[in-house]
Short mmCIF file of C-alpha atoms in Angstrom, two decimals:
data_model
loop_
_atom_site.label_atom_id
_atom_site.label_comp_id
_atom_site.label_asym_id
_atom_site.label_seq_id
_atom_site.Cartn_x
_atom_site.Cartn_y
_atom_site.Cartn_z
CA MET R 1 -7.49 -18.27 10.00
CA LYS R 2 -9.35 -16.56 12.80
CA LYS R 3 -9.61 -17.22 16.52
CA LEU R 4 -13.17 -16.22 17.39
CA LYS R 5 -15.14 -18.59 19.58
CA ASN R 6 -18.85 -17.73 19.29
CA LEU R 7 -19.77 -17.69 15.62
CA ILE R 8 -22.66 -18.71 13.39
CA ALA R 9 -23.00 -19.33 9.67
CA LEU R 10 -24.65 -17.18 7.09
CA VAL R 11 -25.87 -17.30 4.75
CA ALA R 12 -25.74 -19.68 -13.89
CA ILE R 13 -26.62 -20.14 -15.84
CA SER R 14 -28.03 -19.31 -18.96
CA LEU R 15 -26.52 -15.89 -19.22
CA VAL R 16 -28.88 -13.04 -19.82
CA GLY R 17 -28.00 -9.89 -21.61
CA CYS R 18 -29.56 -6.55 -20.91
CA SER R 19 -29.75 -3.34 -22.83
CA CYS R 20 -30.19 0.00 -21.12
CA SER R 21 -33.35 2.01 -21.51
CA ASN R 22 -33.27 5.78 -21.93
CA ASP R 23 -33.79 6.11 -18.20
CA GLU R 24 -30.82 3.85 -17.60
CA GLN R 25 -28.66 5.85 -19.99
CA GLU R 26 -29.58 9.02 -18.16
CA PHE R 27 -28.74 7.30 -14.90
CA VAL R 28 -25.31 6.23 -16.18
CA ALA R 29 -24.60 9.77 -17.36
CA LYS R 30 -25.64 11.13 -13.99
CA GLN R 31 -23.36 8.68 -12.22
CA LYS R 32 -20.41 9.66 -14.36
CA GLU R 33 -21.05 13.35 -13.69
CA ASN R 34 -21.34 12.96 -9.95
CA SER R 35 -18.30 11.29 -8.42
CA GLU R 36 -19.94 11.48 -5.01
CA LEU R 37 -22.39 8.70 -5.93
CA ASN R 38 -20.29 5.61 -5.38
CA ALA R 39 -21.91 2.23 -5.12
CA ARG R 40 -20.58 0.84 -1.88
CA SER R 41 -21.77 -2.68 -1.25
CA SER R 42 -21.90 -3.94 2.30
CA SER R 43 -23.06 -6.74 4.51
CA ASN R 44 -24.41 -4.80 7.44
CA GLN R 45 -27.77 -6.28 8.18
CA THR R 46 -28.74 -8.22 11.29
CA ARG R 47 -30.46 -11.50 10.70
CA ASN R 48 -34.13 -11.59 9.74
CA TYR R 49 -35.46 -14.95 10.83
CA SER R 50 -38.18 -16.91 9.13
CA ASN R 51 -41.18 -17.33 11.41
CA ASN R 52 -42.31 -20.57 9.83
CA SER R 53 -39.28 -22.53 8.59
CA LEU R 54 -36.19 -24.34 9.83
CA VAL R 55 -33.27 -26.01 8.08
CA ILE R 56 -32.71 -29.66 9.01
CA LYS R 57 -29.76 -31.96 8.42
CA PHE R 58 -30.28 -35.69 8.91
CA ILE R 59 -27.49 -38.06 9.82
CA ASP R 60 -26.28 -40.27 6.98
CA GLY R 61 -28.38 -43.27 6.06
CA VAL R 62 -31.85 -42.21 7.28
CA SER R 63 -34.51 -43.84 5.13
CA GLU R 64 -37.22 -41.83 3.39
CA ALA R 65 -39.83 -43.56 5.52
CA ASP R 66 -38.08 -42.47 8.72
CA LYS R 67 -37.67 -38.92 7.38
CA GLN R 68 -41.39 -38.78 6.67
CA PHE R 69 -42.18 -40.07 10.16
CA LEU R 70 -40.16 -37.18 11.63
CA ARG R 71 -41.80 -34.63 9.33
CA ASN R 72 -45.21 -35.84 10.45
CA PHE R 73 -44.20 -35.93 14.10
CA TYR R 74 -42.99 -32.33 14.05
CA GLU R 75 -46.06 -31.20 12.08
CA VAL R 76 -44.18 -30.09 8.96
CA THR R 77 -46.61 -28.74 6.37
CA THR R 78 -44.21 -28.80 3.40
CA TYR R 79 -40.54 -29.52 2.88
CA LYS R 80 -37.95 -28.73 0.21
CA LEU R 81 -34.71 -30.35 -0.92
CA CYS R 82 -31.73 -28.63 -2.50
CA SER R 83 -31.88 -28.57 -6.30
CA HIS R 84 -29.31 -30.68 -8.13
CA CYS R 85 -27.28 -31.58 -5.03
CA SER R 86 -26.14 -35.08 -4.22
CA ASP R 87 -26.60 -34.42 -0.48
CA LYS R 88 -30.24 -35.20 0.25
CA SER R 89 -29.80 -34.95 4.02
CA ILE R 90 -30.53 -31.19 4.13
CA GLU R 91 -34.15 -30.05 4.01
CA LEU R 92 -36.12 -26.85 4.49
CA TRP R 93 -39.05 -27.58 6.79
CA LYS R 94 -42.04 -25.24 6.70
CA PHE R 95 -44.65 -25.12 9.45
CA ASP R 96 -48.06 -23.63 9.97
CA ASP R 97 -47.90 -19.89 10.56
CA THR R 98 -49.56 -20.30 13.95
CA ILE R 99 -46.61 -22.10 15.56
CA ASN R 100 -43.85 -20.42 17.52
CA ILE R 101 -40.65 -21.24 15.64
CA GLU R 102 -38.26 -20.86 18.58
CA PRO R 103 -39.70 -23.56 20.87
CA ARG R 104 -40.15 -25.83 17.85
CA LYS R 105 -36.44 -25.52 17.10
CA ILE R 106 -35.56 -26.15 20.75
CA THR R 107 -37.72 -29.28 20.74
CA ILE R 108 -36.07 -30.65 17.60
CA ASP R 109 -32.62 -29.80 18.99
CA ASP R 110 -33.41 -31.72 22.19
CA PRO R 111 -36.19 -34.23 21.46
CA THR R 112 -35.82 -35.89 24.85
CA GLY R 113 -36.55 -32.63 26.66
CA GLY R 114 -40.27 -32.59 25.96
CA GLY R 115 -42.28 -29.90 24.27
CA MET R 116 -44.51 -32.09 22.09
CA ASN R 117 -47.71 -33.82 23.11
CA PHE R 118 -45.98 -37.20 23.26
CA PRO R 119 -42.32 -38.27 23.35
CA LEU R 120 -40.35 -39.01 20.20
CA PRO R 121 -39.68 -42.75 20.24
CA TYR R 122 -36.23 -44.31 20.08
CA PRO R 123 -34.23 -44.31 17.82
CA TYR R 124 -35.76 -41.36 15.96
CA TYR R 125 -34.27 -38.72 18.24
CA ASN R 126 -30.82 -39.68 16.92
CA TYR R 127 -31.71 -39.18 13.26
CA ILE R 128 -31.44 -35.37 13.08
CA GLN R 129 -27.86 -34.13 13.22
CA SER R 130 -28.48 -30.35 13.15
CA VAL R 131 -31.35 -27.88 13.05
CA ASP R 132 -30.71 -24.23 12.13
CA TYR R 133 -32.89 -21.19 11.87
CA ASN R 134 -33.60 -20.10 8.31
CA PHE R 135 -32.88 -16.42 7.83
CA GLU R 136 -32.18 -13.75 5.28
CA VAL R 137 -29.42 -11.22 4.85
CA LYS R 138 -29.25 -8.24 2.52
CA PHE R 139 -26.10 -6.51 1.45
CA ALA R 140 -26.43 -2.73 1.40
CA THR R 141 -26.09 -0.73 -1.79
CA ASN R 142 -26.18 2.97 -2.52
CA ASP R 143 -29.72 4.28 -2.97
CA ALA R 144 -28.69 5.80 -6.30
CA TYR R 145 -29.36 2.43 -7.89
CA ALA R 146 -32.82 1.99 -6.38
CA ASN R 147 -34.94 3.01 -9.41
CA VAL R 148 -32.87 1.55 -12.22
CA ASN R 149 -34.81 -1.10 -14.13
CA LEU R 150 -32.66 -3.43 -16.19
CA ALA R 151 -34.21 -5.33 -19.06
CA THR R 152 -34.98 -8.88 -17.92
CA SER R 153 -36.83 -10.19 -20.97
CA ALA R 154 -33.99 -10.51 -23.46
CA LEU R 155 -32.17 -13.79 -22.90
CA LEU R 156 -28.64 -13.57 -24.22
CA GLU R 157 -27.37 -16.58 -26.10
CA TYR R 158 -24.71 -17.61 -23.63
CA ASN R 159 -23.24 -20.61 -25.42
CA SER R 160 -20.38 -18.57 -26.84
CA TYR R 161 -19.23 -17.73 -23.30
CA ILE R 162 -19.14 -21.30 -21.97
CA LYS R 163 -15.74 -22.92 -22.31
CA SER R 164 -15.54 -25.94 -24.58
CA SER R 165 -13.81 -27.75 -21.72
CA ASN R 166 -12.84 -26.76 -18.21
CA ASP R 167 -9.19 -26.23 -17.39
CA GLY R 168 -7.21 -24.50 -14.72
CA VAL R 169 -9.11 -23.45 -11.62
CA THR R 170 -12.87 -23.03 -11.05
CA ILE R 171 -14.18 -20.09 -9.01
CA ALA R 172 -17.80 -20.20 -7.82
CA VAL R 173 -19.35 -16.77 -7.30
CA PHE R 174 -22.22 -16.70 -4.80
CA ASP R 175 -24.05 -13.48 -5.58
CA THR R 176 -26.84 -11.84 -7.60
CA GLY R 177 -26.02 -13.60 -10.86
CA LEU R 178 -24.23 -12.42 -13.97
CA ASN R 179 -24.73 -10.26 -17.06
CA ILE R 180 -22.47 -10.08 -20.08
CA ASN R 181 -23.19 -6.37 -20.60
CA GLY R 182 -22.60 -3.34 -18.39
CA PHE R 183 -24.83 -0.35 -17.64
CA GLY R 184 -24.37 1.17 -21.09
CA GLY R 185 -24.83 -2.10 -22.94
CA GLU R 186 -21.12 -2.59 -23.54
CA PRO R 187 -19.83 -6.17 -23.30
CA LEU R 188 -17.83 -6.82 -20.14
CA PHE R 189 -16.57 -10.29 -21.05
CA LEU R 190 -15.01 -10.84 -24.45
CA SER R 191 -14.11 -14.53 -24.49
CA GLU R 192 -15.09 -17.92 -23.08
CA PHE R 193 -14.94 -17.88 -19.29
CA LEU R 194 -17.90 -19.85 -17.94
CA TYR R 195 -17.84 -23.26 -16.31
CA ASN R 196 -18.92 -26.05 -18.65
CA ALA R 197 -21.43 -28.29 -16.86
CA SER R 198 -21.85 -30.82 -19.67
CA SER R 199 -19.87 -33.46 -17.78
CA ASP R 200 -22.03 -33.05 -14.66
CA GLY R 201 -24.70 -35.21 -16.22
CA ILE R 202 -27.70 -33.04 -15.29
CA PRO R 203 -30.02 -32.16 -18.21
CA GLY R 204 -30.87 -28.47 -18.44
CA ILE R 205 -27.77 -27.21 -16.61
CA PHE R 206 -25.19 -25.62 -18.87
CA SER R 207 -22.99 -23.71 -16.41
CA GLY R 208 -24.16 -22.64 -12.94
CA TRP R 209 -27.59 -22.43 -11.31
CA ASP R 210 -30.12 -19.85 -10.11
CA PHE R 211 -31.25 -20.91 -6.62
CA VAL R 212 -33.64 -17.96 -6.35
CA ASN R 213 -35.80 -18.90 -9.34
CA ASN R 214 -34.72 -22.55 -9.54
CA ASP R 215 -33.58 -22.50 -13.15
CA HIS R 216 -30.43 -22.23 -15.25
CA ASN R 217 -31.04 -18.58 -16.19
CA CYS R 218 -28.96 -16.64 -13.70
CA LEU R 219 -29.70 -13.07 -14.79
CA ASP R 220 -28.15 -10.44 -12.55
CA ASP R 221 -31.27 -8.35 -11.94
CA ASN R 222 -29.71 -6.35 -9.11
CA PRO R 223 -29.81 -2.68 -10.20
CA GLY R 224 -26.17 -2.25 -9.23
CA LEU R 225 -25.10 -5.47 -11.02
CA HIS R 226 -23.39 -6.58 -7.84
CA GLY R 227 -22.62 -10.14 -8.92
CA THR R 228 -21.49 -9.00 -12.35
CA ALA R 229 -19.10 -6.48 -10.81
CA VAL R 230 -17.61 -9.11 -8.50
CA THR R 231 -17.15 -11.53 -11.39
CA SER R 232 -15.59 -8.92 -13.66
CA ILE R 233 -13.00 -8.04 -11.01
CA ILE R 234 -11.93 -11.69 -10.76
CA THR R 235 -11.76 -12.33 -14.49
CA GLU R 236 -9.91 -9.09 -15.22
CA ILE R 237 -7.16 -10.06 -12.80
CA LEU R 238 -6.90 -13.66 -14.02
CA ASN R 239 -6.84 -12.58 -17.67
CA ASN R 240 -3.84 -10.32 -17.11
CA ASP R 241 -1.79 -10.35 -20.31
CA LEU R 242 1.50 -10.77 -18.44
CA SER R 243 0.45 -13.88 -16.51
CA PRO R 244 -3.00 -15.16 -17.55
CA VAL R 245 -4.43 -17.96 -15.42
CA PRO R 246 -6.66 -20.61 -17.05
CA HIS R 247 -9.93 -20.57 -15.16
CA GLN R 248 -13.70 -20.72 -15.38
CA ILE R 249 -16.41 -18.96 -13.39
CA MET R 250 -19.33 -20.93 -11.96
CA PRO R 251 -22.06 -18.35 -11.26
CA LEU R 252 -24.41 -19.43 -8.47
CA LYS R 253 -27.23 -16.98 -7.95
CA ILE R 254 -28.42 -17.02 -4.35
CA CYS R 255 -29.48 -13.35 -4.05
CA ASP R 256 -32.57 -11.76 -5.56
CA ALA R 257 -32.73 -8.35 -7.20
CA ASN R 258 -32.64 -6.66 -3.78
CA GLY R 259 -29.55 -8.56 -2.69
CA VAL R 260 -31.49 -10.84 -0.33
CA ALA R 261 -30.31 -14.42 0.19
CA SER R 262 -31.76 -17.16 2.35
CA TYR R 263 -29.62 -19.39 4.52
CA PHE R 264 -31.18 -22.47 2.91
CA ASN R 265 -30.30 -21.29 -0.60
CA LEU R 266 -26.76 -20.57 0.57
CA LEU R 267 -26.43 -24.13 1.88
CA CYS R 268 -27.83 -25.52 -1.37
CA ALA R 269 -25.35 -23.50 -3.43
CA LEU R 270 -22.56 -24.58 -1.13
CA ASN R 271 -23.50 -28.23 -1.62
CA TYR R 272 -23.71 -27.65 -5.37
CA ALA R 273 -20.18 -26.23 -5.48
CA LEU R 274 -18.73 -28.82 -3.12
CA ASP R 275 -20.25 -31.64 -5.22
CA ARG R 276 -18.17 -30.33 -8.11
CA ARG R 277 -15.01 -29.94 -6.01
CA VAL R 278 -14.78 -26.20 -6.61
CA PRO R 279 -11.51 -25.03 -5.00
CA VAL R 280 -12.41 -21.32 -4.61
CA ILE R 281 -15.71 -19.70 -3.58
CA GLN R 282 -16.20 -15.93 -3.63
CA MET R 283 -18.90 -14.75 -1.20
CA SER R 284 -19.40 -11.00 -0.73
CA LEU R 285 -22.28 -11.46 1.71
CA GLY R 286 -22.74 -11.44 5.44
CA TRP R 287 -24.70 -10.46 8.52
CA TYR R 288 -24.06 -9.62 12.13
CA ASP R 289 -24.68 -12.10 14.89
CA ASN R 290 -27.33 -10.84 17.30
CA ASP R 291 -26.83 -13.38 20.08
CA SER R 292 -29.66 -15.67 19.08
CA GLY R 293 -29.67 -19.05 17.41
CA ASP R 294 -26.69 -21.33 16.88
CA LEU R 295 -23.31 -19.85 17.73
CA VAL R 296 -20.86 -22.62 16.85
CA ASP R 297 -22.49 -25.84 15.72
CA ASN R 298 -24.37 -25.36 12.46
CA ILE R 299 -24.77 -26.90 9.02
CA PHE R 300 -22.65 -24.34 7.18
CA LEU R 301 -19.64 -25.02 9.39
CA ASP R 302 -20.18 -28.77 9.14
CA LEU R 303 -20.03 -28.61 5.34
CA MET R 304 -16.92 -26.43 5.25
CA SER R 305 -15.15 -28.53 7.89
CA ASP R 306 -15.80 -31.62 5.78
CA HIS R 307 -14.26 -29.94 2.69
CA PRO R 308 -10.95 -28.36 3.77
CA ASP R 309 -9.73 -28.23 0.15
CA THR R 310 -12.30 -25.54 -0.69
CA THR R 311 -11.46 -21.97 0.31
CA ILE R 312 -14.11 -19.28 0.78
CA ILE R 313 -13.15 -15.63 0.42
CA CYS R 314 -15.57 -13.31 2.25
CA SER R 315 -16.05 -9.57 2.56
CA ALA R 316 -15.56 -8.25 6.10
CA GLY R 317 -18.45 -5.76 5.90
CA ASN R 318 -18.81 -2.00 5.66
CA ASN R 319 -20.19 -0.94 9.04
CA TRP R 320 -17.10 0.76 10.57
CA SER R 321 -17.16 -1.95 13.24
CA ASN R 322 -14.76 -4.28 15.01
CA ASN R 323 -15.67 -7.81 13.97
CA ASP R 324 -13.88 -9.18 17.03
CA THR R 325 -16.64 -7.77 19.21
CA THR R 326 -19.56 -7.32 16.78
CA ILE R 327 -19.41 -10.68 15.07
CA HIS R 328 -19.77 -10.59 11.29
CA CYS R 329 -20.55 -13.84 9.53
CA PRO R 330 -19.46 -15.88 7.70
CA SER R 331 -16.21 -13.91 7.38
CA GLY R 332 -15.35 -14.36 11.06
CA TYR R 333 -15.77 -18.11 11.37
CA ASP R 334 -13.09 -19.87 13.38
CA ILE R 335 -12.19 -22.20 10.53
CA ASN R 336 -9.02 -22.08 8.46
CA ASN R 337 -10.55 -22.34 4.98
CA ILE R 338 -12.34 -18.99 5.21
CA ILE R 339 -10.44 -15.77 4.44
CA ALA R 340 -11.95 -12.41 5.46
CA VAL R 341 -11.01 -9.24 3.57
CA ALA R 342 -11.20 -5.61 4.72
CA SER R 343 -10.84 -2.57 2.46
CA CYS R 344 -8.11 0.04 2.16
CA ASN R 345 -8.06 3.15 -0.02
CA ALA R 346 -6.84 3.24 -3.60
CA LEU R 347 -3.35 4.39 -2.58
CA ALA R 348 -3.10 1.63 0.05
CA THR R 349 -2.21 4.27 2.63
CA ASP R 350 -5.09 3.80 5.06
CA ILE R 351 -8.06 1.60 5.91
CA SER R 352 -11.29 2.71 4.23
CA SER R 353 -13.28 4.84 6.66
CA TRP R 354 -16.30 2.53 6.40
CA SER R 355 -14.51 -0.83 6.41
CA ASN R 356 -14.88 -3.38 9.18
CA TYR R 357 -11.72 -4.73 10.75
CA GLY R 358 -10.61 -7.18 13.45
CA ALA R 359 -7.28 -8.19 14.95
CA THR R 360 -8.37 -11.83 15.09
CA SER R 361 -11.46 -12.05 12.87
CA VAL R 362 -10.32 -10.35 9.64
CA ASP R 363 -7.29 -11.59 7.72
CA PHE R 364 -6.12 -9.12 5.07
CA PHE R 365 -6.70 -5.76 3.41
CA ALA R 366 -7.24 -5.22 -0.31
CA VAL R 367 -8.08 -2.05 -2.22
CA GLY R 368 -11.84 -1.52 -2.16
CA GLU R 369 -12.18 2.11 -3.27
CA ASN R 370 -12.33 3.90 -6.62
CA ILE R 371 -12.82 0.67 -8.56
CA ASN R 372 -14.02 1.28 -12.11
CA PHE R 373 -16.87 -0.93 -13.22
CA SER R 374 -18.80 -0.20 -16.40
CA GLY R 375 -17.86 3.49 -16.25
CA ILE R 376 -18.93 3.93 -12.62
CA SER R 377 -16.81 4.10 -9.48
CA ILE R 378 -17.74 1.41 -6.97
CA GLU R 379 -16.38 0.69 -3.52
CA GLY R 380 -16.84 -1.72 -0.65
CA THR R 381 -15.35 -4.78 0.96
CA SER R 382 -17.55 -6.68 -1.50
CA PHE R 383 -15.20 -5.52 -4.23
CA ALA R 384 -11.97 -5.87 -2.24
CA ALA R 385 -12.66 -9.56 -1.56
CA PRO R 386 -12.76 -10.75 -5.22
CA LYS R 387 -9.25 -9.37 -5.71
CA VAL R 388 -8.09 -11.80 -3.05
CA ALA R 389 -10.22 -14.56 -4.60
CA ALA R 390 -8.31 -14.07 -7.85
CA MET R 391 -4.99 -14.31 -6.02
CA VAL R 392 -6.10 -17.49 -4.25
CA ALA R 393 -7.22 -18.95 -7.58
CA LYS R 394 -3.82 -18.21 -9.09
CA ILE R 395 -2.02 -19.87 -6.19
CA LYS R 396 -4.27 -22.94 -6.31
CA HIS R 397 -3.81 -23.25 -10.05
CA LEU R 398 -0.06 -23.44 -9.57
CA ASN R 399 -0.36 -25.81 -6.60
CA PRO R 400 -3.73 -27.63 -6.50
CA SER R 401 -2.76 -29.67 -3.41
CA ILE R 402 -1.76 -26.67 -1.31
CA THR R 403 -2.96 -26.77 2.32
CA ASN R 404 -4.75 -23.89 3.97
CA ASP R 405 -1.74 -23.06 6.12
CA GLN R 406 0.49 -23.07 3.05
CA LEU R 407 -2.02 -20.87 1.24
CA ILE R 408 -1.85 -18.27 3.99
CA ASP R 409 1.96 -18.39 3.88
CA ALA R 410 1.84 -17.79 0.12
CA LEU R 411 -0.49 -14.80 0.56
CA LEU R 412 1.77 -13.42 3.28
CA ASP R 413 4.71 -13.61 0.89
CA LEU R 414 2.74 -11.64 -1.70
CA GLY R 415 1.34 -9.05 0.71
CA ILE R 416 2.81 -5.69 1.64
CA TYR R 417 2.85 -4.42 5.20
CA CYS R 418 0.42 -1.68 6.16
CA SER R 419 2.15 1.68 6.33
CA PRO R 420 2.37 3.61 9.61
CA SER R 421 -0.28 5.96 8.22
CA PHE R 422 -2.99 3.32 8.71
CA SER R 423 -5.49 4.36 11.37
CA ASP R 424 -4.52 3.25 14.84
CA GLY R 425 -6.77 0.73 16.50
CA ARG R 426 -8.28 -0.75 13.31
CA PRO R 427 -6.04 -3.76 12.59
CA VAL R 428 -6.42 -7.04 10.75
CA LEU R 429 -4.81 -10.32 11.72
CA TYR R 430 -1.89 -10.34 9.29
CA ASN R 431 -1.42 -6.55 8.93
CA LYS R 432 -0.85 -6.90 5.18
CA ILE R 433 -2.41 -5.57 1.98
CA LEU R 434 -2.91 -7.98 -0.89
CA VAL R 435 -2.39 -6.43 -4.32
CA PRO R 436 -2.99 -8.68 -7.36
#
């Protein structure tokens, strides 16, 4: 859906309830009184690379003995597999802190080029398909949320929110997790809406998974309840009384309380969702390419290319920048099952002043301003994107076998053209606003 050339990939649950403390209640009241304090979520961080780890993908069929030989050869101190994923070819390799990670990656990428004390024997240098840097990205939130402490000790009995059986379309939300209650303790979700994992055959998993803490309890401990806000936007649209869409949400927590996700956890969550043939993934995360590392060939792209029936909806970012020239990932990938969403104002008369854009790298606009969530106004491309995710889910429910090209055509039919009042020089590919 985009035509960029040099791109790289980014990077529950036992539901947990939370009740607001007095400090939190005062915070909510302050937010309601001051309309200037909007929570605008963004993906405007450059990549922060791990100095001691790499992500490895083996080719199919490599034995455990051969994997261990390669770990020993490259002096891996510890390694980690993705939790509850059928794909055991992806590993996180950790090294001693004294090594230089860049030449180690170069050596693994090209094992015949030297760099180790002795050459890697044939056929081992054919056994590793890809090696990526491991890195973190943090979406930006308004500092007004910085000192809010949500209760994390009270585990809400979530069984009543898991559907007795899955029907319709499944949407996986890659984010900070999920809470049932809002800032003031009011319930945000009033009926069954969570993915039922009972048929997955994995003991201890009831709905989604927390890849940060490696358990089924996917509490949204982000002070701004970022993942909860994203989820509530999707469910509110799909539960519309005029045309409700049967669906279930699969919450996959990949971000910690500060909104930080690792590339490895993103890949693990992606594998988890793809194992379960999830047709729609909502991902309001991203980072800017800084001309280092892999630009085209990476594990994220390999996985998405192998699963064209899954569509990812991404936020375009909130850095006032042109994603055609300052590459934002993963929203700008040159692959037709990723849709990137920019933000326009509540009246749909102009692009949001802070929204990223791109004539080839961003697909559509959606309203991302003055969105009410739990009594507070929030804004950002993070909250424009889930509106499009809901529209994609509705289309896929009506036509599960729809192709990506047909999906874009359907969205174009639903979209409205940008008015002449939109700022000159800040276009998106299809020049349309999607309104659920």
